[in-house]
Coordinates of C-alpha atoms and ligand atoms in Angstrom, one line a residue:
M202 CA 24.1 -13.2 30.3
A203 CA 20.5 -13.8 31.0
E204 CA 18.2 -12.6 28.3
K205 CA 16.2 -9.5 29.3
S206 CA 12.4 -9.7 28.8
L207 CA 11.1 -6.9 26.8
R208 CA 7.7 -5.5 26.3
T209 CA 6.6 -4.4 22.9
I210 CA 3.9 -2.1 21.7
I211 CA 2.5 -2.4 18.2
I212 CA 0.4 0.3 16.5
G213 CA -2.0 -1.2 14.0
A214 CA -3.5 -4.6 13.6
G215 CA -3.2 -4.6 9.8
M216 CA -1.1 -7.2 7.8
A217 CA 2.2 -5.8 9.3
G218 CA 1.2 -5.4 12.8
M219 CA -0.3 -8.9 13.1
L220 CA 2.9 -10.2 11.5
A221 CA 4.9 -8.4 14.3
G222 CA 2.5 -10.1 16.9
I223 CA 2.9 -13.5 15.3
K224 CA 6.5 -13.4 15.2
L225 CA 6.8 -12.4 18.9
L226 CA 4.4 -15.2 19.9
E227 CA 6.5 -17.7 17.8
R228 CA 9.6 -17.0 19.9
G229 CA 7.6 -17.2 23.3
E230 CA 7.2 -13.4 23.9
T231 CA 3.8 -12.6 25.2
D232 CA 4.5 -9.2 26.8
F233 CA 3.1 -7.2 23.9
V234 CA 0.0 -5.3 22.9
I235 CA -1.4 -4.3 19.6
Y236 CA -3.3 -1.0 19.6
E237 CA -5.8 -0.8 16.8
K238 CA -7.9 2.3 16.2
G239 CA -10.5 0.4 14.3
A240 CA -13.0 -2.1 15.6
S241 CA -11.5 -5.2 13.9
A242 CA -8.2 -6.4 12.3
G243 CA -7.2 -6.4 8.7
G244 CA -6.1 -2.8 8.1
T245 CA -6.6 -1.7 4.5
W246 CA -8.8 -4.8 3.8
R247 CA -11.0 -3.7 6.5
E248 CA -11.4 -0.1 5.4
N249 CA -11.6 -0.7 1.7
T250 CA -14.7 -2.5 0.8
Y251 CA -15.6 -0.8 -2.6
P252 CA -17.1 -2.9 -5.5
G253 CA -14.6 -4.9 -7.5
L254 CA -11.8 -4.6 -4.6
A255 CA -9.2 -7.2 -5.4
C256 CA -5.4 -7.4 -4.9
D257 CA -3.6 -7.2 -8.2
T258 CA -0.5 -9.1 -6.5
P259 CA -1.1 -12.8 -7.1
A260 CA -3.0 -14.3 -4.0
H261 CA -0.4 -17.0 -3.3
S262 CA 2.3 -14.3 -3.0
Y263 CA 0.1 -11.9 -1.1
S264 CA -0.1 -14.4 1.9
Y265 CA 2.2 -14.7 4.8
S266 CA 5.2 -17.1 4.1
F267 CA 4.2 -19.1 7.2
A268 CA 0.5 -19.1 6.5
L269 CA 0.0 -20.3 3.0
N270 CA -3.6 -20.6 1.9
P271 CA -4.6 -23.4 -0.6
E272 CA -8.2 -22.1 -0.5
W273 CA -7.7 -18.7 -2.6
S274 CA -10.4 -18.8 -5.2
A275 CA -8.4 -17.0 -7.8
F276 CA -5.0 -16.0 -8.9
Y277 CA -6.1 -12.5 -7.8
A278 CA -8.1 -12.9 -4.8
P279 CA -11.0 -10.5 -4.1
G280 CA -10.8 -8.2 -1.1
T281 CA -13.5 -9.9 0.8
E282 CA -11.5 -13.1 0.7
I283 CA -8.4 -11.3 1.7
K284 CA -10.0 -9.6 4.8
A285 CA -11.4 -13.0 5.9
Y286 CA -7.8 -14.5 5.6
F287 CA -6.4 -11.8 7.9
E288 CA -9.3 -12.2 10.4
G289 CA -8.8 -16.1 10.3
I290 CA -5.0 -15.5 11.0
A291 CA -6.0 -13.2 13.9
Q292 CA -7.9 -16.2 15.3
R293 CA -5.7 -19.0 14.4
Y294 CA -2.5 -17.4 15.7
G295 CA -4.2 -16.4 19.0
L296 CA -3.7 -12.5 18.4
L297 CA -7.0 -11.4 19.6
P298 CA -6.4 -11.3 23.3
Y299 CA -3.4 -9.0 22.5
I300 CA -5.2 -6.5 20.4
R301 CA -6.9 -3.4 22.0
F302 CA -9.5 -2.4 19.4
N303 CA -11.1 1.1 19.1
T304 CA -7.9 2.5 20.8
E305 CA -6.1 5.2 18.8
I306 CA -2.5 6.2 19.8
E307 CA -2.0 9.9 19.9
R308 CA 1.5 10.3 21.0
C309 CA 4.7 8.3 21.6
D310 CA 7.5 9.6 23.9
W311 CA 11.0 8.0 24.3
R312 CA 11.8 8.9 27.9
D313 CA 14.0 7.3 30.4
G314 CA 15.1 4.5 28.0
R315 CA 11.4 3.4 27.1
W316 CA 8.5 4.4 24.9
H317 CA 5.6 5.9 26.7
V318 CA 2.3 6.0 24.6
T319 CA -0.7 8.0 25.2
T320 CA -4.1 7.0 23.6
K321 CA -6.7 9.5 22.4
A322 CA -8.7 8.6 25.4
G323 CA -5.8 9.7 27.6
D324 CA -4.7 6.1 28.8
T325 CA -1.0 5.6 28.9
D326 CA 1.3 2.4 28.4
S327 CA 5.1 2.0 28.0
S328 CA 7.4 -0.4 26.5
D329 CA 10.9 -1.2 25.5
I330 CA 10.3 -1.6 21.9
L331 CA 7.7 0.3 19.6
V332 CA 6.5 -1.0 16.2
A333 CA 4.8 1.4 14.0
A334 CA 2.5 -0.5 11.6
S335 CA -0.1 1.9 10.9
G336 CA -0.1 1.6 7.1
V337 CA 0.8 3.7 4.1
L338 CA -2.3 4.2 2.3
H339 CA -4.4 5.1 5.2
H340 CA -5.8 8.7 5.1
P341 CA -8.1 9.3 2.2
S342 CA -7.3 12.2 0.0
V343 CA -10.6 14.0 -0.8
P344 CA -10.0 16.3 -4.0
A345 CA -10.3 20.0 -3.7
I346 CA -12.9 20.2 -6.4
P347 CA -15.1 23.1 -6.1
G348 CA -18.6 22.5 -4.9
L349 CA -18.0 18.8 -3.8
E350 CA -19.7 19.5 -0.5
D351 CA -22.8 20.9 -2.2
F352 CA -23.6 17.7 -4.0
E353 CA -27.0 16.8 -2.7
R354 CA -26.9 13.1 -3.4
P355 CA -24.7 10.4 -2.0
W356 CA -21.0 10.7 -2.4
F357 CA -18.1 9.2 -0.7
H358 CA -14.3 8.3 -1.0
S359 CA -13.6 5.0 -2.3
A360 CA -12.1 4.0 1.1
R361 CA -15.3 4.9 3.0
W362 CA -17.8 3.2 0.7
D363 CA -21.4 3.4 1.7
H364 CA -23.0 0.3 1.1
S365 CA -26.5 1.5 1.9
V366 CA -26.5 3.6 -1.3
P367 CA -28.2 1.6 -4.2
L368 CA -26.0 1.3 -7.4
D369 CA -28.1 -0.9 -9.8
G370 CA -29.8 1.0 -12.6
K371 CA -28.3 4.4 -11.2
R372 CA -26.2 7.1 -12.7
I373 CA -22.8 6.8 -11.1
G374 CA -19.8 9.0 -11.3
V375 CA -16.2 7.8 -10.5
I376 CA -13.6 10.3 -10.3
G377 CA -10.0 8.9 -10.4
N378 CA -8.4 6.1 -12.4
G379 CA -5.7 4.7 -10.3
S380 CA -5.9 1.0 -9.4
T381 CA -8.9 1.7 -7.2
G382 CA -11.0 3.8 -9.8
V383 CA -10.2 1.0 -12.5
Q384 CA -11.4 -1.8 -10.3
I385 CA -14.6 0.1 -9.3
V386 CA -15.4 0.9 -12.9
S387 CA -14.7 -2.5 -14.0
A388 CA -17.2 -3.8 -11.4
L389 CA -20.0 -1.3 -11.9
A390 CA -20.2 -0.8 -15.7
K391 CA -22.9 -3.5 -16.1
R392 CA -24.7 -2.4 -13.1
A393 CA -25.2 1.3 -13.8
A394 CA -27.8 2.9 -16.0
R395 CA -24.9 5.2 -16.9
L396 CA -21.4 5.4 -15.6
V397 CA -19.2 8.4 -16.1
H398 CA -15.6 7.7 -15.5
F399 CA -13.8 11.1 -14.8
Q400 CA -10.3 10.6 -16.0
R401 CA -7.6 13.4 -15.3
S402 CA -4.7 11.5 -16.8
P403 CA -4.9 8.2 -18.7
Q404 CA -3.3 5.0 -17.4
W405 CA -1.5 2.3 -19.0
I406 CA -3.2 -1.0 -18.5
M407 CA -1.2 -4.3 -18.1
P408 CA -3.4 -7.3 -19.1
C409 CA -3.7 -10.1 -16.8
P410 CA -5.4 -13.4 -16.6
D411 CA -8.8 -13.6 -14.8
L412 CA -7.9 -17.1 -13.5
Q413 CA -10.3 -18.7 -11.0
Y414 CA -8.9 -21.8 -9.2
T415 CA -10.9 -25.0 -9.8
E416 CA -11.7 -27.3 -6.9
A417 CA -9.2 -29.7 -8.4
E418 CA -6.4 -27.0 -8.4
K419 CA -7.2 -26.1 -4.8
Q420 CA -7.0 -29.7 -3.9
A421 CA -3.6 -29.9 -5.4
F422 CA -2.4 -26.9 -3.5
R423 CA -3.9 -28.6 -0.1
D424 CA -2.1 -31.8 -1.0
D425 CA 1.2 -30.4 -1.8
P426 CA 2.3 -26.9 -0.4
E427 CA 5.2 -27.1 -2.9
K428 CA 2.7 -26.1 -5.6
I429 CA 1.9 -23.1 -3.7
E430 CA 5.5 -22.2 -3.3
A431 CA 5.9 -22.6 -7.1
V432 CA 3.3 -19.9 -7.7
R433 CA 5.1 -17.7 -5.3
N434 CA 8.7 -18.3 -6.1
G435 CA 8.7 -20.5 -9.2
P436 CA 10.4 -19.5 -12.4
D437 CA 7.4 -17.6 -13.8
A438 CA 7.2 -15.5 -10.5
A439 CA 10.9 -15.1 -10.4
A440 CA 10.9 -14.0 -14.1
R441 CA 7.9 -11.6 -13.5
K442 CA 9.6 -10.1 -10.3
A443 CA 13.0 -9.7 -12.3
R444 CA 11.5 -8.2 -15.2
F445 CA 9.4 -5.7 -13.2
T446 CA 12.4 -4.7 -11.0
A447 CA 14.7 -4.3 -13.8
A448 CA 12.2 -2.2 -15.7
I449 CA 11.4 0.1 -12.6
I450 CA 15.0 0.7 -11.5
D451 CA 16.2 1.7 -15.0
M452 CA 14.0 3.7 -17.3
D453 CA 16.3 2.9 -20.2
S454 CA 16.1 -0.9 -19.6
P455 CA 15.0 -3.4 -22.3
E456 CA 12.6 -4.8 -19.7
L457 CA 10.8 -1.5 -19.5
S458 CA 10.6 -1.5 -23.4
E459 CA 9.1 -4.9 -23.3
I460 CA 6.5 -3.7 -20.7
Q461 CA 5.8 -0.7 -22.8
E462 CA 5.2 -2.9 -25.9
I463 CA 2.8 -5.2 -23.9
V464 CA 0.6 -2.2 -22.8
E465 CA 0.7 -0.6 -26.0
K466 CA -0.5 -3.8 -27.9
N467 CA -3.2 -4.2 -25.1
L468 CA -4.5 -0.6 -25.9
E469 CA -4.2 -1.2 -29.4
E470 CA -5.9 -4.5 -29.6
S471 CA -8.6 -4.0 -26.8
I472 CA -10.1 -0.7 -27.8
R473 CA -12.1 -0.5 -31.1
D474 CA -13.1 3.1 -31.3
P475 CA -10.1 5.3 -32.4
E476 CA -11.3 8.2 -30.5
L477 CA -11.7 6.3 -27.3
K478 CA -8.4 4.8 -27.9
E479 CA -6.7 8.2 -27.9
K480 CA -8.6 9.4 -24.8
L481 CA -7.1 6.4 -23.2
R482 CA -3.5 6.7 -24.4
P483 CA -1.0 8.2 -21.6
N484 CA 1.7 10.5 -22.8
Y485 CA 4.2 9.0 -20.3
R486 CA 6.0 5.6 -19.9
A487 CA 4.5 2.5 -18.7
A488 CA 5.1 1.9 -15.0
C489 CA 5.7 5.6 -14.4
K490 CA 2.8 5.6 -12.2
R491 CA 1.8 2.4 -10.5
M492 CA 1.2 -0.3 -13.0
I493 CA -2.5 -1.2 -13.2
F494 CA -3.3 -4.8 -14.0
S495 CA -6.7 -5.3 -15.3
A496 CA -8.5 -8.0 -17.2
H497 CA -11.6 -6.0 -17.4
Y498 CA -11.3 -2.3 -17.6
Y499 CA -10.9 -2.0 -21.4
N500 CA -14.1 -4.1 -21.8
A501 CA -15.8 -2.0 -19.1
V502 CA -15.1 1.3 -20.8
Q503 CA -16.6 0.1 -24.0
E504 CA -19.8 -0.9 -22.4
P505 CA -22.7 1.2 -23.8
T506 CA -23.4 2.4 -20.4
V507 CA -19.9 3.9 -19.8
F508 CA -18.8 7.3 -20.8
L509 CA -15.0 8.2 -20.3
E510 CA -14.9 11.9 -19.6
N511 CA -11.3 13.2 -19.9
K512 CA -12.1 17.0 -20.0
A513 CA -11.4 19.0 -17.0
I514 CA -13.9 19.4 -14.0
E515 CA -15.2 22.8 -13.6
R516 CA -17.3 22.2 -10.3
V517 CA -19.6 19.8 -8.7
E518 CA -23.1 21.1 -8.5
A519 CA -26.1 19.9 -6.4
T520 CA -27.0 17.1 -8.9
G521 CA -24.0 16.3 -10.9
I522 CA -20.6 17.6 -12.4
R523 CA -20.2 20.4 -14.6
M524 CA -17.2 20.2 -17.0
K525 CA -15.1 23.3 -18.1
D526 CA -16.7 23.1 -21.6
G527 CA -20.0 23.4 -20.2
T528 CA -21.0 19.8 -20.3
F529 CA -23.0 18.5 -17.5
H530 CA -23.2 14.9 -16.1
E531 CA -26.2 14.4 -13.8
L532 CA -25.4 11.7 -11.3
D533 CA -27.3 9.7 -8.6
V534 CA -24.2 8.8 -6.8
L535 CA -20.5 9.8 -6.9
A536 CA -17.5 7.8 -5.8
V537 CA -14.1 9.7 -5.6
A538 CA -11.3 7.2 -6.0
T539 CA -8.7 10.0 -5.7
G540 CA -6.1 8.1 -3.5
F541 CA -4.6 8.8 -0.2
D542 CA -2.4 11.3 1.5
V543 CA 0.7 9.3 1.5
G544 CA 3.2 11.7 3.1
K545 CA 1.6 11.1 6.5
F546 CA 3.0 7.7 7.4
V547 CA 2.6 7.4 11.1
R548 CA 1.1 11.0 11.4
P549 CA -1.0 12.4 12.7
M550 CA 0.5 10.5 15.8
K551 CA 3.1 12.6 17.4
F552 CA 6.5 11.0 18.1
Y553 CA 9.2 12.5 20.3
G554 CA 12.6 10.7 20.5
E555 CA 15.8 11.4 22.3
G556 CA 15.8 14.9 24.0
G557 CA 12.1 15.3 22.8
M558 CA 13.2 15.3 19.2
D559 CA 9.9 15.9 17.3
L560 CA 9.4 13.5 14.4
D561 CA 7.4 16.2 12.5
E562 CA 10.6 18.5 12.8
F563 CA 12.9 15.6 11.9
W564 CA 10.7 15.0 8.8
K565 CA 10.1 18.5 7.8
K566 CA 11.9 17.8 4.5
G567 CA 9.8 14.6 4.2
P568 CA 9.5 11.3 5.7
R569 CA 12.7 9.2 5.7
A570 CA 14.1 6.1 7.5
Y571 CA 17.3 4.3 7.3
Y572 CA 16.6 1.5 4.9
A573 CA 13.0 2.2 5.6
V574 CA 12.9 0.7 8.9
T575 CA 14.7 2.7 11.6
I576 CA 15.2 6.4 12.4
P577 CA 18.0 8.2 14.1
H578 CA 17.1 9.7 17.5
F579 CA 14.1 7.4 17.8
P580 CA 15.6 4.4 19.4
N581 CA 14.0 0.8 19.4
L582 CA 11.5 2.1 17.0
C583 CA 10.7 -0.1 13.9
L584 CA 8.5 1.1 10.9
L585 CA 6.9 -1.7 8.9
N586 CA 6.4 -0.6 5.3
G587 CA 7.8 2.7 6.2
P588 CA 9.0 5.6 3.9
T589 CA 11.2 4.7 1.0
G590 CA 10.6 0.9 1.1
P591 CA 9.8 -1.1 -2.0
V592 CA 6.4 -0.2 -3.3
G593 CA 4.8 -0.7 -6.7
N594 CA 3.7 -4.2 -7.6
F595 CA 5.5 -6.1 -4.9
S596 CA 3.8 -8.1 -2.2
L597 CA 4.0 -5.8 0.9
I598 CA 3.7 -8.9 3.1
D599 CA 7.1 -10.3 1.9
I600 CA 8.5 -6.9 2.3
A601 CA 7.2 -6.4 5.9
E602 CA 8.5 -10.1 6.8
K603 CA 12.0 -9.1 5.7
Q604 CA 11.8 -5.9 7.4
W605 CA 10.7 -7.6 10.6
A606 CA 13.5 -10.2 10.5
Y607 CA 16.0 -7.4 10.1
F608 CA 14.6 -5.4 13.2
E609 CA 14.5 -8.5 15.3
Q610 CA 18.3 -8.6 15.0
L611 CA 18.5 -5.2 16.5
V612 CA 16.0 -6.1 19.3
D613 CA 18.2 -9.0 20.1
L614 CA 21.0 -6.7 21.0
V615 CA 18.7 -5.1 23.6
R616 CA 17.3 -8.4 24.8
S617 CA 20.9 -9.9 25.1
G618 CA 21.8 -6.8 27.2
Q619 CA 24.6 -5.8 24.5
A620 CA 22.6 -2.6 24.2
K621 CA 19.8 -0.6 26.1
A622 CA 18.7 1.1 22.8
V623 CA 19.3 1.0 19.2
A624 CA 19.0 3.7 16.6
P625 CA 20.9 4.2 13.3
T626 CA 23.3 7.3 13.2
E627 CA 22.3 10.4 11.4
A628 CA 25.4 10.1 9.2
A629 CA 24.1 6.5 8.2
L630 CA 20.6 7.9 7.3
E631 CA 22.2 10.8 5.3
T632 CA 24.4 8.4 3.3
Y633 CA 21.4 6.1 2.6
E634 CA 19.4 9.0 1.5
A635 CA 22.0 10.6 -0.8
A636 CA 22.4 7.3 -2.6
R637 CA 18.8 6.7 -2.6
N638 CA 17.8 10.1 -4.0
K639 CA 20.4 9.8 -6.6
D640 CA 19.3 6.5 -7.9
A641 CA 15.7 7.2 -7.5
M642 CA 16.0 9.7 -10.2
R643 CA 17.1 7.0 -12.6
T644 CA 13.8 4.9 -11.9
V645 CA 10.9 4.9 -14.2
F646 CA 8.9 6.6 -11.5
A647 CA 11.0 9.8 -12.4
S648 CA 10.4 9.6 -16.2
G649 CA 7.9 12.2 -16.3
C650 CA 4.3 11.8 -14.8
S651 CA 2.6 12.6 -11.6
S652 CA 2.2 9.9 -8.9
W653 CA 1.9 9.4 -5.2
Y654 CA 5.4 8.1 -5.4
L655 CA 6.8 11.5 -5.7
D656 CA 7.8 13.9 -3.0
A657 CA 7.3 17.7 -3.1
N658 CA 10.5 18.0 -5.3
G659 CA 9.6 15.3 -7.8
V660 CA 12.0 12.8 -6.3
P661 CA 10.4 9.3 -5.9
Q662 CA 10.2 8.2 -2.2
V663 CA 10.7 4.6 -3.1
W664 CA 13.3 2.0 -3.0
P665 CA 15.5 2.6 -6.1
W666 CA 17.3 -0.6 -6.2
S667 CA 16.5 -4.3 -7.0
Y668 CA 14.5 -6.6 -5.1
D669 CA 17.5 -8.8 -4.6
H670 CA 19.4 -5.9 -3.1
F671 CA 16.6 -5.3 -0.7
V672 CA 16.9 -9.1 0.3
E673 CA 20.4 -8.7 0.6
V674 CA 20.5 -5.6 3.0
M675 CA 17.7 -6.9 5.1
R676 CA 19.4 -10.0 5.8
A677 CA 21.5 -8.5 8.8
P678 CA 21.9 -4.8 9.9
D679 CA 25.2 -3.1 9.4
L680 CA 25.9 -2.4 13.0
S681 CA 28.6 0.2 12.1
D682 CA 25.6 2.3 11.1
Y683 CA 24.0 2.1 14.4
A684 CA 24.5 3.8 17.8
L685 CA 24.1 1.4 20.6
V686 CA 23.4 3.0 23.9
A687 CA 24.9 0.9 26.6
Ligands
NAP807 P1 -4.1 6.9 -6.9 O1 -3.2 5.8 -7.6 O2 -3.4 7.8 -6.1 O3 -4.9 7.4 -7.9 C1 -5.7 8.6 -7.7 C2 -6.5 9.1 -9.0 O4 -7.3 10.1 -8.7 C3 -5.6 9.3 -10.2 O5 -6.4 8.8 -11.3 C4 -5.6 10.9 -10.0 O6 -5.4 11.4 -11.2 C5 -7.2 11.2 -9.5 N1 -7.2 12.4 -9.1 C6 -6.7 12.8 -7.8 N2 -7.1 14.0 -7.5 C7 -8.0 14.5 -8.4 C8 -8.7 15.6 -8.7 N3 -8.6 16.6 -7.9 N4 -9.5 15.6 -9.9 C9 -9.5 14.6 -10.7 N5 -8.7 13.5 -10.5 C10 -8.1 13.4 -9.4 O7 -5.2 6.3 -5.8 P2 -5.8 4.7 -5.9 O8 -6.3 4.3 -7.2 O9 -6.7 4.7 -4.6 O10 -4.5 3.9 -5.5 C11 -3.6 4.1 -4.4 C12 -2.6 2.9 -4.3 O11 -3.5 2.0 -3.6 C13 -2.3 2.3 -5.6 O12 -1.2 2.8 -6.3 C14 -1.8 0.9 -5.0 O13 -0.6 1.0 -4.3 C15 -2.8 0.8 -3.8 N6 -4.0 -0.1 -4.5 C16 -3.6 -1.4 -4.8 C17 -4.6 -2.3 -5.3 C18 -4.2 -3.6 -5.6 O14 -4.9 -4.2 -6.3 N7 -3.1 -4.0 -5.1 C19 -5.9 -1.8 -5.6 C20 -6.2 -0.5 -5.1 C21 -5.3 0.3 -4.7 P3 -3.9 11.7 -11.8 O15 -3.3 10.5 -12.3 O16 -4.1 12.8 -12.9 O17 -3.2 12.3 -10.7

């Protein structure tokens, strides 16, 4: 039977959407379009530009497997370099003609065996296949702190950094000490006249090397890509991945105890002042919140310019922040590094599947997808880095590559004419979710802390199994869990 040619619509020109485009081009498919609401590619690396921005996944692992990059300047690459990497990829792989920038998709309707999308401007398009690659950490969460709108000096969310605001010699406030807040404070400690880091809960900090690659090392990577492979998948990387997965999937594992020892030793040995040490000591287990890797944070908080404020905020006033105990911190600029609204995933876009099924309705108990990739009643739809996929300290590029390879096998059924449409059964999703929820409660994420991994019922919305299991199930879809529409 001749192969059917299929049209694909991809939403988002970040890492995952670009990956889908490249993979389509690789197999000679040119009937696709990538809709991107921003003015350039790169997703999270376009939106986040805060001082100190870096990726705490080793740069050689945080690269497409087919586009290794011997030029990374450091073991952990700065955000500017990662953004340039993705822009370079868009050019090099000829993606730009396929991207419609400044075009926001508002709704997607499955009708008459096709996806019909409508842009915010009211334009329409349709396709056989729809790929939602709109990112996970995408909608800034601005805290509901009383008075924030009354602050008369510059303030912004970390993902909306205003680079016109001077920082050197200023009194800077940073609220939040997730991966973002920690990177910002590490970068600004020496530039500020005074920096107040507002910490609601302390964080465990995993020490890591601040390793810059020398020209000789880069040359070695250029000469021999196997050396890059060794960084990505060699014994050290494999041991790191194995230790980390063993630790997160079982809160009683010896691997987690080992990680706990490392972070406690880091706190013990790095912080001199006993009072500061206690302010920084979490009362929950290491890796319960997303593990923070930092070579600099503990030095930064010990700079004479930095004050770690761990009391509760009463309100923001016109010129600073008032604490509940009456202390007032006058500030020239305030950055809120308070994370993202993670429950949204593809929303606020509206999706209507078979029979007009509303995704908001289907997700009323929370976002879910079969093996994080496909959704019952929403045929021929692929989520990349969708709900319940592996998160934490993995390379999301590697995760997206494996999810795409899995979905492509479903598309092949449509392409070859074996099915017109493919979606998982509801029973399959229920079975997956039941097992996932049960095992999620054994992960360290459920060991007693607040984090963006938890849903409204306190169940981690994550992959609760090993990385190897993820690789195994992504190898091929189990077609008995799919409804194929002839
Ligand atoms: P986050 O991990 O959600 O942290 C938000 C921070 O803001 C927490 O410290 C939280 O305190 C605090 N916060 C929230 N609301 C607050 C309020 N009303 N008052 C006071 N404090 C408040 O956000 P993030 O740091 O932006 O990181 C999000 C994710 O982005 C990370 O987990 C990671 O996946 C990704 N990321 C990755 C990298 C990387 O290097 N790969 C870098 C940056 C970000 P509580 O802990 O008390 O809730």
